PDB file of C-alpha atoms and ligand atoms in Angstrom:
ATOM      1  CA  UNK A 232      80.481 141.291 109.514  1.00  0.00           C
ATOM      2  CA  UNK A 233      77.810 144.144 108.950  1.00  0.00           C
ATOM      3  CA  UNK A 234      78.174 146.956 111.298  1.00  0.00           C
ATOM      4  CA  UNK A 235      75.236 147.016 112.937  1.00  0.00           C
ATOM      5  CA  UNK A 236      73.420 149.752 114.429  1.00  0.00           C
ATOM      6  CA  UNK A 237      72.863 149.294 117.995  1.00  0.00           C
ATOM      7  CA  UNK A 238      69.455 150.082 119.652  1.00  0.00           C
ATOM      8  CA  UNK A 239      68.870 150.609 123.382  1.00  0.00           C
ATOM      9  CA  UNK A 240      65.333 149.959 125.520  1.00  0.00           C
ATOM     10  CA  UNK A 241      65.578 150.947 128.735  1.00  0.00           C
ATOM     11  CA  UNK A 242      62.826 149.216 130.938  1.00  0.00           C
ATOM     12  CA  UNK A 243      60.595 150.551 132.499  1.00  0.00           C
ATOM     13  CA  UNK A 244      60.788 148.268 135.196  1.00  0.00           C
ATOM     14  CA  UNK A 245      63.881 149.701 136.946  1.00  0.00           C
ATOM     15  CA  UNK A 246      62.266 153.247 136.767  1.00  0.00           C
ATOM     16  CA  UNK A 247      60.666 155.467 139.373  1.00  0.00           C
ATOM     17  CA  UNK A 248      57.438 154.823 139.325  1.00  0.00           C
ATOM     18  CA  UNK A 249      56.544 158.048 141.331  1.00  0.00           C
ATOM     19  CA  UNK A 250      57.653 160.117 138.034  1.00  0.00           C
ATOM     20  CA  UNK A 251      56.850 157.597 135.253  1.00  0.00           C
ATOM     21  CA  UNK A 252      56.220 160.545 132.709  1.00  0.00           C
ATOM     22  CA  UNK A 253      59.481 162.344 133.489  1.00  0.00           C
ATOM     23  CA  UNK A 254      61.337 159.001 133.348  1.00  0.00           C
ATOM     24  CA  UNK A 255      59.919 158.412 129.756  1.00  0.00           C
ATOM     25  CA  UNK A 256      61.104 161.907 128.611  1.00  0.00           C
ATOM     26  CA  UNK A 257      64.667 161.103 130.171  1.00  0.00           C
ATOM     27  CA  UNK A 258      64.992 157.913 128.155  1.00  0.00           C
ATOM     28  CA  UNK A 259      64.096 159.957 124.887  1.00  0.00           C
ATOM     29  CA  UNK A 260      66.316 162.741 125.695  1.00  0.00           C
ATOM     30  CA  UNK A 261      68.696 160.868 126.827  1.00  0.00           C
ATOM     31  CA  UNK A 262      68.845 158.781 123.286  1.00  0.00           C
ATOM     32  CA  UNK A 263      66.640 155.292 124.098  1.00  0.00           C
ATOM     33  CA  UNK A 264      65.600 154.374 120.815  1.00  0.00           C
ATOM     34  CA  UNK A 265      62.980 151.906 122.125  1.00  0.00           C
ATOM     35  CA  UNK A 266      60.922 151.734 125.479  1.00  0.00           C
ATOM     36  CA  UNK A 267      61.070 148.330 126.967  1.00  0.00           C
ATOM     37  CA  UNK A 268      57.823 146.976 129.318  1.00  0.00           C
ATOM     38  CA  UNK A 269      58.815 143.804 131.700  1.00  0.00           C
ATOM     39  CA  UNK A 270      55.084 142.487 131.509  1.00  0.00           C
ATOM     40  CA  UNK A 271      55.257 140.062 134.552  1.00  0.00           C
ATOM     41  CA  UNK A 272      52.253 138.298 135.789  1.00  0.00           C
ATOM     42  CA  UNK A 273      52.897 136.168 139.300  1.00  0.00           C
ATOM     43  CA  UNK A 274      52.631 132.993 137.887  1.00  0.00           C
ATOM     44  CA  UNK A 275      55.219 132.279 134.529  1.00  0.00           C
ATOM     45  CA  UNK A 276      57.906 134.706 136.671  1.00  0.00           C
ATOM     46  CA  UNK A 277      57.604 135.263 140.442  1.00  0.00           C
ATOM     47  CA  UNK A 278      56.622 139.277 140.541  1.00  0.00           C
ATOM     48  CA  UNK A 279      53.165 141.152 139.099  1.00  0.00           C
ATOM     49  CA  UNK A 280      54.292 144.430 137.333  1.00  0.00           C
ATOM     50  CA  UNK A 281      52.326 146.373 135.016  1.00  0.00           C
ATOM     51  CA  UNK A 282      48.953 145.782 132.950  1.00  0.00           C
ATOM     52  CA  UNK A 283      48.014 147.262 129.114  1.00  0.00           C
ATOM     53  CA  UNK A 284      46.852 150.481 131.199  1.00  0.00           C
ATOM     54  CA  UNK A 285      50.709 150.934 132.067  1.00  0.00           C
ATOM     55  CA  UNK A 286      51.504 150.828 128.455  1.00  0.00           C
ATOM     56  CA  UNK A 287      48.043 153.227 127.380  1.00  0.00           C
ATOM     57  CA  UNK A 288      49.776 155.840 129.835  1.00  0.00           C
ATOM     58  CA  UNK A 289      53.157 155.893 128.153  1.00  0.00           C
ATOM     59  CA  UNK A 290      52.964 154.580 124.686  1.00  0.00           C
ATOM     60  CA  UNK A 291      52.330 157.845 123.235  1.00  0.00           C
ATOM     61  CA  UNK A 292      55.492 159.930 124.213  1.00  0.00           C
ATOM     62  CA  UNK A 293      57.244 158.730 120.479  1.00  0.00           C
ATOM     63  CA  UNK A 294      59.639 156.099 121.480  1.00  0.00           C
ATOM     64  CA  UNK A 295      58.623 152.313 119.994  1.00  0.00           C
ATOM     65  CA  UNK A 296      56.714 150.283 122.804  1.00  0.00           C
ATOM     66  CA  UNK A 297      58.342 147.048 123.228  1.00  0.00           C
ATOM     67  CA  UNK A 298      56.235 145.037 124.960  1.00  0.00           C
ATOM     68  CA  UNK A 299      58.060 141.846 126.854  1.00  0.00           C
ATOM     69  CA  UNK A 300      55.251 139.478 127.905  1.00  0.00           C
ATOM     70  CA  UNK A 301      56.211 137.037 130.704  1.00  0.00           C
ATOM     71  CA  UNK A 302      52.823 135.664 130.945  1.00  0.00           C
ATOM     72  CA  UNK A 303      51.378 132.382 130.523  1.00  0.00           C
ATOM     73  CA  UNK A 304      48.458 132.440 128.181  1.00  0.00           C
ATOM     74  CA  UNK A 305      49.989 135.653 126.209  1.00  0.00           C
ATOM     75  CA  UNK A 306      47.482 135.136 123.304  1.00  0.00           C
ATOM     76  CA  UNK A 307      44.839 136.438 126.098  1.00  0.00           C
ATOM     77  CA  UNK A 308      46.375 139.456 126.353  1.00  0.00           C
ATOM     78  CA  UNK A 309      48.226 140.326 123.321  1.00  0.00           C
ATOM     79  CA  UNK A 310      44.984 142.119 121.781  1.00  0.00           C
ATOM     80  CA  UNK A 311      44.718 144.346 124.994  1.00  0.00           C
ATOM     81  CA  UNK A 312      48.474 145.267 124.936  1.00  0.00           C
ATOM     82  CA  UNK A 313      48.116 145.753 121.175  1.00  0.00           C
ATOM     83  CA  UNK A 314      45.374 148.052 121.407  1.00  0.00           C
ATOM     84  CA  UNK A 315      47.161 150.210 124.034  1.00  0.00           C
ATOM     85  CA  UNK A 316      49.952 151.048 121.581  1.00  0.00           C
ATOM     86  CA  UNK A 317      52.532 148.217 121.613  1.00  0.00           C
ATOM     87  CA  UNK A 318      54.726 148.329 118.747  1.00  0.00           C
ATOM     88  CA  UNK A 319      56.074 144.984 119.497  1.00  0.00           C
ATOM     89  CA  UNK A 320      54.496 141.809 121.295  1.00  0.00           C
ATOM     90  CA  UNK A 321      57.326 139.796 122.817  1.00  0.00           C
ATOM     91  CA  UNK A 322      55.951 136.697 123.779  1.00  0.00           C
ATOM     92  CA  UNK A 323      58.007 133.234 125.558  1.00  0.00           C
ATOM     93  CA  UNK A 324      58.735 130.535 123.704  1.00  0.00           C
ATOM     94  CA  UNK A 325      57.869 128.599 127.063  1.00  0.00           C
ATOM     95  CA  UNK A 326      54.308 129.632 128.012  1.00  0.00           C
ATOM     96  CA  UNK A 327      52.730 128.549 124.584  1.00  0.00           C
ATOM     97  CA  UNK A 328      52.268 124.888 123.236  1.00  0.00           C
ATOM     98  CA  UNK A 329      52.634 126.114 119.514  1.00  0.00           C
ATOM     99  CA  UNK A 330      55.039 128.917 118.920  1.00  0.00           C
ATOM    100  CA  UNK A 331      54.092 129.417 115.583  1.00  0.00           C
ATOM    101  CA  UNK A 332      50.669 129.639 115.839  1.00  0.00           C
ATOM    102  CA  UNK A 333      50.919 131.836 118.653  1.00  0.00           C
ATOM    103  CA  UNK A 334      52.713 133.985 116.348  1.00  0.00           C
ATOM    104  CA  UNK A 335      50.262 133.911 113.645  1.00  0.00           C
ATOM    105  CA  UNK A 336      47.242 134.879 115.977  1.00  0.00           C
ATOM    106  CA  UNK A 337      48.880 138.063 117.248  1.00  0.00           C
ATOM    107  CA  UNK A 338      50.006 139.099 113.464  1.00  0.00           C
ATOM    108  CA  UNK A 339      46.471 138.281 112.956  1.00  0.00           C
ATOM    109  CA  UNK A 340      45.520 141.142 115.134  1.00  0.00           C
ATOM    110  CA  UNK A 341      46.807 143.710 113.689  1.00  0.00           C
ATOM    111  CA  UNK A 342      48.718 144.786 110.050  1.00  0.00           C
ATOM    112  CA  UNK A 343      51.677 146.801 112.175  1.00  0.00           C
ATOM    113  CA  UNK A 344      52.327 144.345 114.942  1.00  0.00           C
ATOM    114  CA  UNK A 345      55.580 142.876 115.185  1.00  0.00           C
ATOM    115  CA  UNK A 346      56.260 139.811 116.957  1.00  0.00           C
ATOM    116  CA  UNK A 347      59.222 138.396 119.038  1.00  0.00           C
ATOM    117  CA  UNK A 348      59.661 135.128 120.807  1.00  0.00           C
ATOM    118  CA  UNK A 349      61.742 135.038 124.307  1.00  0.00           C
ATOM    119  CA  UNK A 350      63.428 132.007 125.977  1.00  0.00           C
ATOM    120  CA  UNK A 351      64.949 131.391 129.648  1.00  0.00           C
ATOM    121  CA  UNK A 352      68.323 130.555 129.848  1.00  0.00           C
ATOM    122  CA  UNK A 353      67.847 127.606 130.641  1.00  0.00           C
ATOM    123  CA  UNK A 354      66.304 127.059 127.488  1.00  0.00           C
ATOM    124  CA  UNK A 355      68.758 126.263 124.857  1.00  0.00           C
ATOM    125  CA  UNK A 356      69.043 128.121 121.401  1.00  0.00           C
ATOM    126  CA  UNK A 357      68.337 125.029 118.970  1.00  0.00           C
ATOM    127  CA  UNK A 358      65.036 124.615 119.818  1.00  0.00           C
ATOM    128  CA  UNK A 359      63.517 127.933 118.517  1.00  0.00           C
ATOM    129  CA  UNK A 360      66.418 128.353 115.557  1.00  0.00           C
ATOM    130  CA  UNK A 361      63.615 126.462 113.318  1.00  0.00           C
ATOM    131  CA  UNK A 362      61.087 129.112 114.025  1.00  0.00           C
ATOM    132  CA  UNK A 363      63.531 132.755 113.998  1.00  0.00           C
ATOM    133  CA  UNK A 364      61.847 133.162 110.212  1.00  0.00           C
ATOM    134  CA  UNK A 365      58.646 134.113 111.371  1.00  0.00           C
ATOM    135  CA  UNK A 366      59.696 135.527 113.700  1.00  0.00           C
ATOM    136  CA  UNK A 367      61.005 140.225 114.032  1.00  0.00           C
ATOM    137  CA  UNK A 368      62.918 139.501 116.984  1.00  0.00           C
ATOM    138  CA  UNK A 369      64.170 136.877 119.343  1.00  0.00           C
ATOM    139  CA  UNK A 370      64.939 138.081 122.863  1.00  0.00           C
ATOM    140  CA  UNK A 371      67.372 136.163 124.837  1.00  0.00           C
ATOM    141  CA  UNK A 372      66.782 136.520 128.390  1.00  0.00           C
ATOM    142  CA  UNK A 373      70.294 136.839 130.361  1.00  0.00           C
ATOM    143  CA  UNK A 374      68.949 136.703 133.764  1.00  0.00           C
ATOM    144  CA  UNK A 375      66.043 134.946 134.758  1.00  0.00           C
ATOM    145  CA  UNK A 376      62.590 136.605 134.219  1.00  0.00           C
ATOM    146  CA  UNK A 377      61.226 138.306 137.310  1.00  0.00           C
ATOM    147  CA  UNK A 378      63.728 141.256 138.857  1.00  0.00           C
ATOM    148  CA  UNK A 379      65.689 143.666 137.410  1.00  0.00           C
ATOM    149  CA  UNK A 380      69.495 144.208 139.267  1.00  0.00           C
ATOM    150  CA  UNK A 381      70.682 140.511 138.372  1.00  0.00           C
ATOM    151  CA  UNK A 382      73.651 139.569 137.587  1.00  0.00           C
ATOM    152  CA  UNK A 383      74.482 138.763 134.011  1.00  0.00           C
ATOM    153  CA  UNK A 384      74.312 135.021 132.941  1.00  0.00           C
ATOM    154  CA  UNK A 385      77.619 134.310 130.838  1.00  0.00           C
ATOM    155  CA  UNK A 386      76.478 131.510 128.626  1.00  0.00           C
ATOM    156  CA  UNK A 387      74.270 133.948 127.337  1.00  0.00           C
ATOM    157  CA  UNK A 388      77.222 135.564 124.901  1.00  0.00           C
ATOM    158  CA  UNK A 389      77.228 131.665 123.409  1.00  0.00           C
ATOM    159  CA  UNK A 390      73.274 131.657 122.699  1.00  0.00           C
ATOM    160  CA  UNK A 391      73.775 135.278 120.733  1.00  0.00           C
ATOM    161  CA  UNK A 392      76.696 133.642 118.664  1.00  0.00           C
ATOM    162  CA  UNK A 393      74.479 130.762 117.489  1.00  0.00           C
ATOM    163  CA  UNK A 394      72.067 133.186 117.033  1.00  0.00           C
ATOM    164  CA  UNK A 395      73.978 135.642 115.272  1.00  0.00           C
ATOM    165  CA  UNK A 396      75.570 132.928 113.036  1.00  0.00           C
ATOM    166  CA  UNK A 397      71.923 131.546 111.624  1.00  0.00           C
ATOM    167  CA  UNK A 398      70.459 134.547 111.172  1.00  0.00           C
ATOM    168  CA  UNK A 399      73.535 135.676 109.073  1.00  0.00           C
ATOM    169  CA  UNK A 400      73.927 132.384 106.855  1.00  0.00           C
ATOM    170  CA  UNK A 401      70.080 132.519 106.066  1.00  0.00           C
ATOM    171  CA  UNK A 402      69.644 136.166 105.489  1.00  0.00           C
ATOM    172  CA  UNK A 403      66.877 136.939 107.845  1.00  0.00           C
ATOM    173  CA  UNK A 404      66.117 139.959 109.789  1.00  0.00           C
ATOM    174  CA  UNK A 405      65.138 138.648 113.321  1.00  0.00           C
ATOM    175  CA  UNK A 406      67.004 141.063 115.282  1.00  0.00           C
ATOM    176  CA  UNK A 407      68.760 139.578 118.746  1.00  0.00           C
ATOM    177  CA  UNK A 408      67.294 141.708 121.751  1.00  0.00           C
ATOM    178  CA  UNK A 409      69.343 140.793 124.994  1.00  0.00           C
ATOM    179  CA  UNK A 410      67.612 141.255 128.220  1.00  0.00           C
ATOM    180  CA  UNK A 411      68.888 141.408 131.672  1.00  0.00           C
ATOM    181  CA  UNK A 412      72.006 142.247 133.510  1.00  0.00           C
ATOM    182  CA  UNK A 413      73.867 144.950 130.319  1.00  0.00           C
ATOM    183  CA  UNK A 414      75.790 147.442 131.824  1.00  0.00           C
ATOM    184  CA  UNK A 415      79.554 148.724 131.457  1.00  0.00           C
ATOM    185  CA  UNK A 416      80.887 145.175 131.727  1.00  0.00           C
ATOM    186  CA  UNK A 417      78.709 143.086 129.583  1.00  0.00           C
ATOM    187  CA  UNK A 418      77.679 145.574 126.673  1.00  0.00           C
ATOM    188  CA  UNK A 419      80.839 145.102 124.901  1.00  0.00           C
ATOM    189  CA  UNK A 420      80.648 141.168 125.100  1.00  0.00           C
ATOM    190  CA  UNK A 421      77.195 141.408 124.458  1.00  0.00           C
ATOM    191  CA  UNK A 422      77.287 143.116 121.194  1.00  0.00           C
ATOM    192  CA  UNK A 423      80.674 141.539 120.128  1.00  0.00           C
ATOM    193  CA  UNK A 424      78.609 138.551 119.960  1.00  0.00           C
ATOM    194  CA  UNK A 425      75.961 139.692 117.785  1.00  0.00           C
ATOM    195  CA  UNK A 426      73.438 141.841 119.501  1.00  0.00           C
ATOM    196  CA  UNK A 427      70.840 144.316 118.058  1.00  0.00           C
ATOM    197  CA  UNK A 428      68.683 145.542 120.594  1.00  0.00           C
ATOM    198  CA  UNK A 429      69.987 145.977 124.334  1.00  0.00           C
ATOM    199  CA  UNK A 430      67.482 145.901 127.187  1.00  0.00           C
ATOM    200  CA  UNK A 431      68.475 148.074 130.608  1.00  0.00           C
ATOM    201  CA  UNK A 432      66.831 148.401 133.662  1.00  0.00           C
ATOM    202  CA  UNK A 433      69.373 149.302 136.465  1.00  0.00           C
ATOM    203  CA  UNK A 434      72.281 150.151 135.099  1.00  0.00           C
ATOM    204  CA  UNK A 435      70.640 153.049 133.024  1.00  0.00           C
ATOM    205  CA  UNK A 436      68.214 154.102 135.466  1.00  0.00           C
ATOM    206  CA  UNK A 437      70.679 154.384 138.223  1.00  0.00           C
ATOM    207  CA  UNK A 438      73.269 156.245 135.950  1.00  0.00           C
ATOM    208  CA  UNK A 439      74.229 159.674 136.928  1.00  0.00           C
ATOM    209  CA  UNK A 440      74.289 160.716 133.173  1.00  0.00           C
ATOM    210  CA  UNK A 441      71.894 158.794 131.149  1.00  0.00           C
ATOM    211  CA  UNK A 442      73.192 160.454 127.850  1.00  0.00           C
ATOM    212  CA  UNK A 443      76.580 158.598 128.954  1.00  0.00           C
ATOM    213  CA  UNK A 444      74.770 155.695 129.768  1.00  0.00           C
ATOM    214  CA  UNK A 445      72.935 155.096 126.113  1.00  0.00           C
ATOM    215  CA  UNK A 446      76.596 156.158 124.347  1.00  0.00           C
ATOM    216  CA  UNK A 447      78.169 153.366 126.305  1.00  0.00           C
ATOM    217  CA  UNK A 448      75.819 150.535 125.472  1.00  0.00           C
ATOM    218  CA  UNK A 449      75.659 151.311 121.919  1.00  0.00           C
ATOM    219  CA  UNK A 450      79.845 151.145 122.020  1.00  0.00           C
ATOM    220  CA  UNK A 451      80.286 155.402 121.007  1.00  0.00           C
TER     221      UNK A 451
HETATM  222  C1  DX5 B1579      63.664 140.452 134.230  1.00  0.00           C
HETATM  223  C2  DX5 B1579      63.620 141.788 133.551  1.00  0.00           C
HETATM  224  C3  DX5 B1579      64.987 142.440 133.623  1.00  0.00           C
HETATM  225  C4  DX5 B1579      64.951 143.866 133.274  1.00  0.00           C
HETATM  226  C5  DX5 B1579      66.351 144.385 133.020  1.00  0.00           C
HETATM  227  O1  DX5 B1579      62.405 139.901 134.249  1.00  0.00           O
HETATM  228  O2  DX5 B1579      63.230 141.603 132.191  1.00  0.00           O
HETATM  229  O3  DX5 B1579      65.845 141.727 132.791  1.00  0.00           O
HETATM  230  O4  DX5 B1579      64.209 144.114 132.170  1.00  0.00           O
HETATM  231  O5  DX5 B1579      66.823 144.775 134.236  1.00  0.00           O
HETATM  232  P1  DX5 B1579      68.408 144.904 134.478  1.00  0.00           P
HETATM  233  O6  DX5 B1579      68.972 145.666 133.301  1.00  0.00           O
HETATM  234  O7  DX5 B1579      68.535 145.664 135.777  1.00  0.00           O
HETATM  235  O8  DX5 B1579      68.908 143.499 134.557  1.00  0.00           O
HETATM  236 ZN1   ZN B1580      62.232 142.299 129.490  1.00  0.00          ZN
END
């Protein structure tokens, strides 16, 4: 098993909106390596969150802006988001008819781009294994989209196996992002099962000692 280095985006969404910029410095300081935007637009998830202004305000501070788009039509939008700094488009599996070429149009839009594919939970592993290739990331959503402070959807650990296990036996380099309900009690289980990238809202946000909080998650 290759010891993987773990990466942590904290997101945004869970932060305090009064003192965004401070926030963003406390996730560098504290050791984020990644800066995680829950893109949510009223009508794929039931909430509205932040536009590619949010992004433009915050993209610049030096950590990599990865940009979680639960939107319907994200191929509208991925150019805007793009252009406001995005390091990573995160689009779901769900809200396109062709995954594919949905992922070809927003690698068409720019050389750096990199592109990741979501799914619910409800939405079961096999049917995007065919696409991970194309694919920089695949982020499996362990709560479902809309709200941060859920509770942690255990049959989520058996979607990162499968995941973990293909991606292995035919040498790509999708990394697994896990979104939704990591803390102290599910970061172990979560990267025992194959995890690259872990996504936190409340459990870092609310931490007394956000340092603490980032060693935790990424098991030091
Ligand atoms: C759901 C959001 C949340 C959020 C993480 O739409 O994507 O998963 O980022 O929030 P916590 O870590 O509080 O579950
Ligand atoms: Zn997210």
């Amino acid at each position: 098993m290759k010891n993987r280095e773990i990466l942590v985006s904290p997101s945004l969404l869970s932060a305090d909106k009064r003192r965004l910029e401070s926030e963003v410095e406390s996730c560098k300081n504290a050791g984020a390596d990644w800066l995680h935007y829950d893109i949510i637009d009223g009508h794929f998830a039931p909430n509205i969150t932040f536009g590619a202004d949010f992004v433009k305000a915050l993209s610049d501070k030096g950590l990599f802006n990865d940009v979680h788009l639960m939107i319907e039509d994200p191929c509208k939008y991925a150019k805007k988001f793009i252009d406001s700094g995005a390091d990573l488009i995160t689009f779901h599996y769900e809200a396109v008819e062709d995954c594919l070429k949905a992922c070809e149009r927003i690698r068409g839009m720019s050389e750096k781009i990199k592109v990741g594919i979501s799914i619910k939970p409800r939405t079961s592993v096999e049917e995007v294994l065919p696409y991970l290739n194309y694919f920089d990331l695949i982020l499996v959503m362990s709560v479902e989209p809309g709200f941060s402070g859920q509770a942690f959807i255990p049959s989520s650990l058996d979607k990162i196996r499968i995941l973990r296990k293909y991606i292995d036996e035919n040498n790509l380099n999708t990394l697994i992002e896990v979104d939704g309900g990591i803390n102290q009690d599910t970061c172990q289980d979560v990267v025992k099962a194959g995890a690259d990238v872990l996504v936190t809202g409340s459990f870092f946000f609310s931490s007394l000692y956000r340092p603490g909080a980032i060693k935790m998650l990424k098991g030091k």
